[in-house]
Amino acid sequence: MKPEQIASIAHLARLSMDEAEIPRYQESLTSILSFVGDLERAQTEDVSPMAHPLPGLVQRLRPDVATETDAHERYQANAPQVAASLYLVPKVIE
Amino acid sequence: MSLHTLSLAQLAAGLRTGEFSSVELTRTLLARIEAHQPQLNALISVTGPSAMQAAAVADGVLASGGGGPLTGIPMVHKDIFCTDGVRTTCASRMLDNFVAPYDATVVAKLKAEGMVMLGKANMDEFAMGSSNETSYFGAVHNPWNPLLVPGGSSGGSAAVVAARLAPLATATDTGGSIRQPAALCGITGLKPTYGRVSRYGMIAFASSLDQGGTLTASAEDAALVLRAMAGFDPRDSTSVDKPVPDYVAGLEQPLAGLKIGLLKEFFEKGLDPDNERRVRAALAVYEGLGARLIEVSVPNLALSVPAYYVVAPAECSSNLARFDGVRFGHRAKDPKDLMDLYKRSRGEGFGAEVKRRIMTGTYVLSAGYYDAFYIKAQKVRRLIANEFDQAFTQVDVLMGPTTPTVAFELGSKTSDPITMYLNDIYTIGANLAGLPAMSIPCGFVQNLPVGLQIIGRHFAEERLLSVAHAYQRETDWHTRVPPGYE
Amino acid sequence: MNNETWETVIGLEVHAQLATKSKIFSGSPTAYGAPPNSQANLVDLGYPGVLPVLNEAAVGMAVKFGLAIAATITPVSVFARKNYFYPDLPKGYQISQYELPIVAKGHMDIVLEDGTVKRIGITRAHLEEDAGKSMHEGLGAFSGIDLNRAGTPLIEIVSEPDMRSAKEAVAYLKKIHTLVRYLEICDGNMQEGSFRCDANVSVRRRGTEKFGTRAEIKNLNSFRFVEKAIHYEVARQIDIIESGGRVLQETRLYDPDKGETRSMRSKEEANDYRYFPDPDLLPVAVDAAFIAGVRRSLPELPDEKAARFAATFGLSAYDAAVLTASRDLGDYFEAVVKQIPQDPKLAANWVMGELAAALNRDGIDIGQSKLNAMRLAGLLNRLLDGTISGKIAKEVFEAMWATGVDADSVIAEKGLKQISDPAAIEQAIDAVIAKSPGQLADYRAGKDKLFGYFVGQVMKATGGKANPAQLNELLKRKLAG
């Protein structure tokens, strides 16, 4: 893995990454990915991907009823910055 | 009498007859926790006052003739379960001061049974790790030898139970995080079938692999707790709507005729010969009880590790995206813009292992790599699951070692890559295939515990527990307490 | 801009909020306009440990839409995570559908101005959750996030790039708008954001097969804006190419004040969404019985209704289309015709004419009309039976609209009954002739136009109530001498 790749992955994942950290991640990602490369040798032509471990299950449907009530004060007790019941972030320009 | 070594059934009996009260029991265990916390660092939060309150309430319920088999019995939750009004950190700086505004379903269920929560157990950060060395709150030490790791990610939970600080600790298992610490700490760990226990409120690491389970001294205790924990939850779409059997009633099922599969791949190179000897001795006990040992194979088992190292990071990279410093959790000081807010909050909030897995996951899902990695891994997953199904057409359960060696030194990170790899190879398959699995103590090597792993078919927890229980009726490894904790 | 040289290619993406009571993956209410963050529960907020559970009505509505556009319903569809970071997206991913959407290929026919019918392909329609809202004004150095909208169910409808002009695009959009309201799956309120449109616009030299680079235009919350934005964008792109430049593939925002599109800063970088099936949700199975049930609940669709109106009531395709623009309007019209089956054209004219004008003036929908179908029919009956003339009828209508009173009461109160008694009309004619000798002479000398003068005078004298047909006949005779 090249340093630019590490930097771009870190950016996609919104993780701060300074120059000094890059080599460490380069090393670990490279080694993980090299043994992940073993997957290539598996014979999977007739096999479909398995997203869920239990076969044959389908999504349950919930009745369309509004069951929740306003608890925003309790939830916003955890918020780092709130004003007028809005969650605040540095201003975004669109 | 030592309250702290009683089984759940014995505790229930004592509480019911009034031999001791929940308040007394709770006080005793809180004192033990306080005494041993400096050595073990097994807990992140101790909830003394509310525990005493809950104990008093439980005593009232019991006195009026109410309550059930778990009422008034103290326990600990792995700090990955949301507990209403109580700090829930996932052992991360990201959630250092996060007070959960709701109870996980597992928490609510055990609360409804009248259990008394003593605190939240330490763990690897966001459940990523197999030695409990990545916690923001410091490593956990193995009660059998404080220089050694207890295993992970549920290291704190395992240390609590091994040191008899509480008879029950809840835990989670994504790639072996219940079973491996159980083996390294000499206790009984149970990872149920995927979908058996609700994941609602269990902070997600890898959604299609995570499952909540138990760490207890015995299979008997595990059965009691699983009966209360398991069941359909409408709030979890992956929760399976299947009736919960009475696991306690099913414990005494006779063993004769049991076909035990020995996975060829479990006994290949890398397994420590002494460990192997203990495991084979355990298998001999089963033969003595009338079971038959049959060799089976999951030919692609070795690929379970690379498959896991694609799927788990992929899912976790997405699951952890919600930690952005906006609505809860760590926020960097004075962010200069939105990008800075995200990057520094997450960069500061997450430890190195978590970041490594997020990076890996982001990479394997990214454009150009998705088919080669993620899709391929999910196909290999199906291959392995099919092979397990095949094996189960010939046998009733699979058995083998839980870990290749006994507990290793803190800080050693077991530099031998083969051992690290094999650490995972025994346990990961069950997660990929969603199968229930247990680890029970089966002896010692150099005075350190060895675990025997038992894997069953989907929803065969009853069988697993009765098979484990049969062994624990014949042996007493599960009653051994680490020196200094008797 | 030379239409001979350049061809416009447009595809539209519509996001329609489904009119469910609760959100797609949580039990939070979906009502518009609630105080900030009062309708965002733990699931909507993306709290640690929470999980999504699918709303059955959202599935039913998606299937309903699919059936109405003659699309294939995917028997097992999958929810996927679309991963990106934005403050109004609490989980850091949007639950959407990617490779296996619940609705596959369908189509929608539009009627162009010249009456021709064009079939617009619909590539797919899928279910997904809406994001929250960001407020950028009035908070100083901050933006404020309201997550009430986060988790509201959306159906995203993607058209093929089949449209070739802004007019076609608007016609298609209006048709989709009509359809979702007919199906009662969306209230279509563009101001409130429950019906949103993004336009993908590109140009190419006529005759080329390859599509040009397209720009995606967002923030089009009225039909007018859609038309204007497309015109602006087409001109902009042609300008760039003709000056030797290349059109960038980008997202642009329509600025209604300036009437132009501009590049969106925050979405400039290409996003790698890293779609993968959401492990917290299982595949959505829709079986034949479910589909049959939804099919049974389908109302008569706009095209079917328009065809029926045209055939049954002898209306033109155009009139039929206007009268079926909304279910309420079509129902109203039919209720009127039921009362005056002998003259559906009259009913059509009045509904599309006077009634539409009054609704427009008051800024209300047919559903809020002060004049119900029975009342209108009552008025038209008086017209048909000769009690009042057409002109008087308009006066009566306005009075009915203003006071809420029925036709007969207005006619009686204001004494607006038509005068159809020949003797009375003759009397009025005689009086006018008597006072207009000059005009009489001129008329008899050949100035036919003066007929209108006499008609006007008699109408004036009779307060407009003279029966026009009788007046005409009697006047002709009398003027002839």
PDB file of N, CA and C in Angstrom, chain C residues 13 23 102 106 116 130 193 206 210 223 259 279 301 314 338 361 370 375 394 423 469:
ATOM      1  N   GLU C  13     -34.659  12.462 -11.478  1.00  0.00           N
ATOM      2  CA  GLU C  13     -34.728  11.621 -10.276  1.00  0.00           C
ATOM      3  C   GLU C  13     -35.699  12.306  -9.341  1.00  0.00           C
ATOM      4  N   LYS C  23     -41.950   6.487  10.605  1.00  0.00           N
ATOM      5  CA  LYS C  23     -40.787   6.481   9.718  1.00  0.00           C
ATOM      6  C   LYS C  23     -40.511   5.089   9.167  1.00  0.00           C
ATOM      7  N   ILE C 102     -36.707  -2.516  -5.053  1.00  0.00           N
ATOM      8  CA  ILE C 102     -37.991  -3.193  -4.953  1.00  0.00           C
ATOM      9  C   ILE C 102     -38.811  -3.070  -6.240  1.00  0.00           C
ATOM     10  N   GLY C 106     -40.124   0.219 -15.463  1.00  0.00           N
ATOM     11  CA  GLY C 106     -41.528   0.530 -15.755  1.00  0.00           C
ATOM     12  C   GLY C 106     -41.566   1.674 -16.749  1.00  0.00           C
ATOM     13  N   THR C 116     -49.369  14.490 -29.131  1.00  0.00           N
ATOM     14  CA  THR C 116     -48.757  13.170 -29.258  1.00  0.00           C
ATOM     15  C   THR C 116     -48.414  12.604 -27.890  1.00  0.00           C
ATOM     16  N   ASP C 130     -34.920   9.256   4.369  1.00  0.00           N
ATOM     17  CA  ASP C 130     -34.559  10.647   4.136  1.00  0.00           C
ATOM     18  C   ASP C 130     -33.532  11.070   5.178  1.00  0.00           C
ATOM     19  N   GLY C 193     -41.269  20.072   0.721  1.00  0.00           N
ATOM     20  CA  GLY C 193     -40.188  19.139   0.443  1.00  0.00           C
ATOM     21  C   GLY C 193     -40.600  17.690   0.390  1.00  0.00           C
ATOM     22  N   ARG C 206     -26.819  16.833 -32.504  1.00  0.00           N
ATOM     23  CA  ARG C 206     -27.862  15.999 -33.103  1.00  0.00           C
ATOM     24  C   ARG C 206     -27.245  14.953 -34.004  1.00  0.00           C
ATOM     25  N   LYS C 210     -23.641   8.891 -28.670  1.00  0.00           N
ATOM     26  CA  LYS C 210     -23.061   8.960 -27.331  1.00  0.00           C
ATOM     27  C   LYS C 210     -23.663  10.126 -26.558  1.00  0.00           C
ATOM     28  N   PHE C 223     -42.339  23.277 -10.478  1.00  0.00           N
ATOM     29  CA  PHE C 223     -42.296  22.914 -11.902  1.00  0.00           C
ATOM     30  C   PHE C 223     -41.646  24.036 -12.712  1.00  0.00           C
ATOM     31  N   GLY C 259     -31.707  32.821 -11.130  1.00  0.00           N
ATOM     32  CA  GLY C 259     -32.131  32.086 -12.321  1.00  0.00           C
ATOM     33  C   GLY C 259     -30.995  31.316 -12.964  1.00  0.00           C
ATOM     34  N   PRO C 279     -26.295  -5.328   6.906  1.00  0.00           N
ATOM     35  CA  PRO C 279     -26.399  -6.570   7.684  1.00  0.00           C
ATOM     36  C   PRO C 279     -27.457  -6.516   8.789  1.00  0.00           C
ATOM     37  N   LEU C 301     -56.403   4.556 -12.308  1.00  0.00           N
ATOM     38  CA  LEU C 301     -55.226   5.400 -12.517  1.00  0.00           C
ATOM     39  C   LEU C 301     -55.554   6.571 -13.448  1.00  0.00           C
ATOM     40  N   GLY C 314     -67.479  11.896 -24.167  1.00  0.00           N
ATOM     41  CA  GLY C 314     -67.172  12.567 -25.421  1.00  0.00           C
ATOM     42  C   GLY C 314     -66.246  13.755 -25.268  1.00  0.00           C
ATOM     43  N   LYS C 338     -73.022  13.292 -13.093  1.00  0.00           N
ATOM     44  CA  LYS C 338     -74.061  12.372 -12.649  1.00  0.00           C
ATOM     45  C   LYS C 338     -75.409  13.100 -12.576  1.00  0.00           C
ATOM     46  N   ARG C 361     -57.926  31.725  -7.836  1.00  0.00           N
ATOM     47  CA  ARG C 361     -57.984  33.059  -7.236  1.00  0.00           C
ATOM     48  C   ARG C 361     -57.816  32.969  -5.726  1.00  0.00           C
ATOM     49  N   LYS C 370     -65.562  25.768  -1.891  1.00  0.00           N
ATOM     50  CA  LYS C 370     -66.725  26.175  -1.108  1.00  0.00           C
ATOM     51  C   LYS C 370     -68.015  25.725  -1.793  1.00  0.00           C
ATOM     52  N   ARG C 375     -73.974  21.361  -5.708  1.00  0.00           N
ATOM     53  CA  ARG C 375     -74.364  22.762  -5.860  1.00  0.00           C
ATOM     54  C   ARG C 375     -74.100  23.254  -7.263  1.00  0.00           C
ATOM     55  N   LYS C 394     -73.023  32.973 -14.704  1.00  0.00           N
ATOM     56  CA  LYS C 394     -71.710  33.358 -14.160  1.00  0.00           C
ATOM     57  C   LYS C 394     -71.889  34.235 -12.927  1.00  0.00           C
ATOM     58  N   ALA C 423     -94.006  38.060 -24.797  1.00  0.00           N
ATOM     59  CA  ALA C 423     -94.689  39.351 -24.690  1.00  0.00           C
ATOM     60  C   ALA C 423     -93.802  40.347 -23.953  1.00  0.00           C
ATOM     61  N   ALA C 469     -81.801  33.544 -26.810  1.00  0.00           N
ATOM     62  CA  ALA C 469     -82.253  32.914 -28.055  1.00  0.00           C
ATOM     63  C   ALA C 469     -83.567  33.540 -28.512  1.00  0.00           C
TER      64      ALA C 469
END
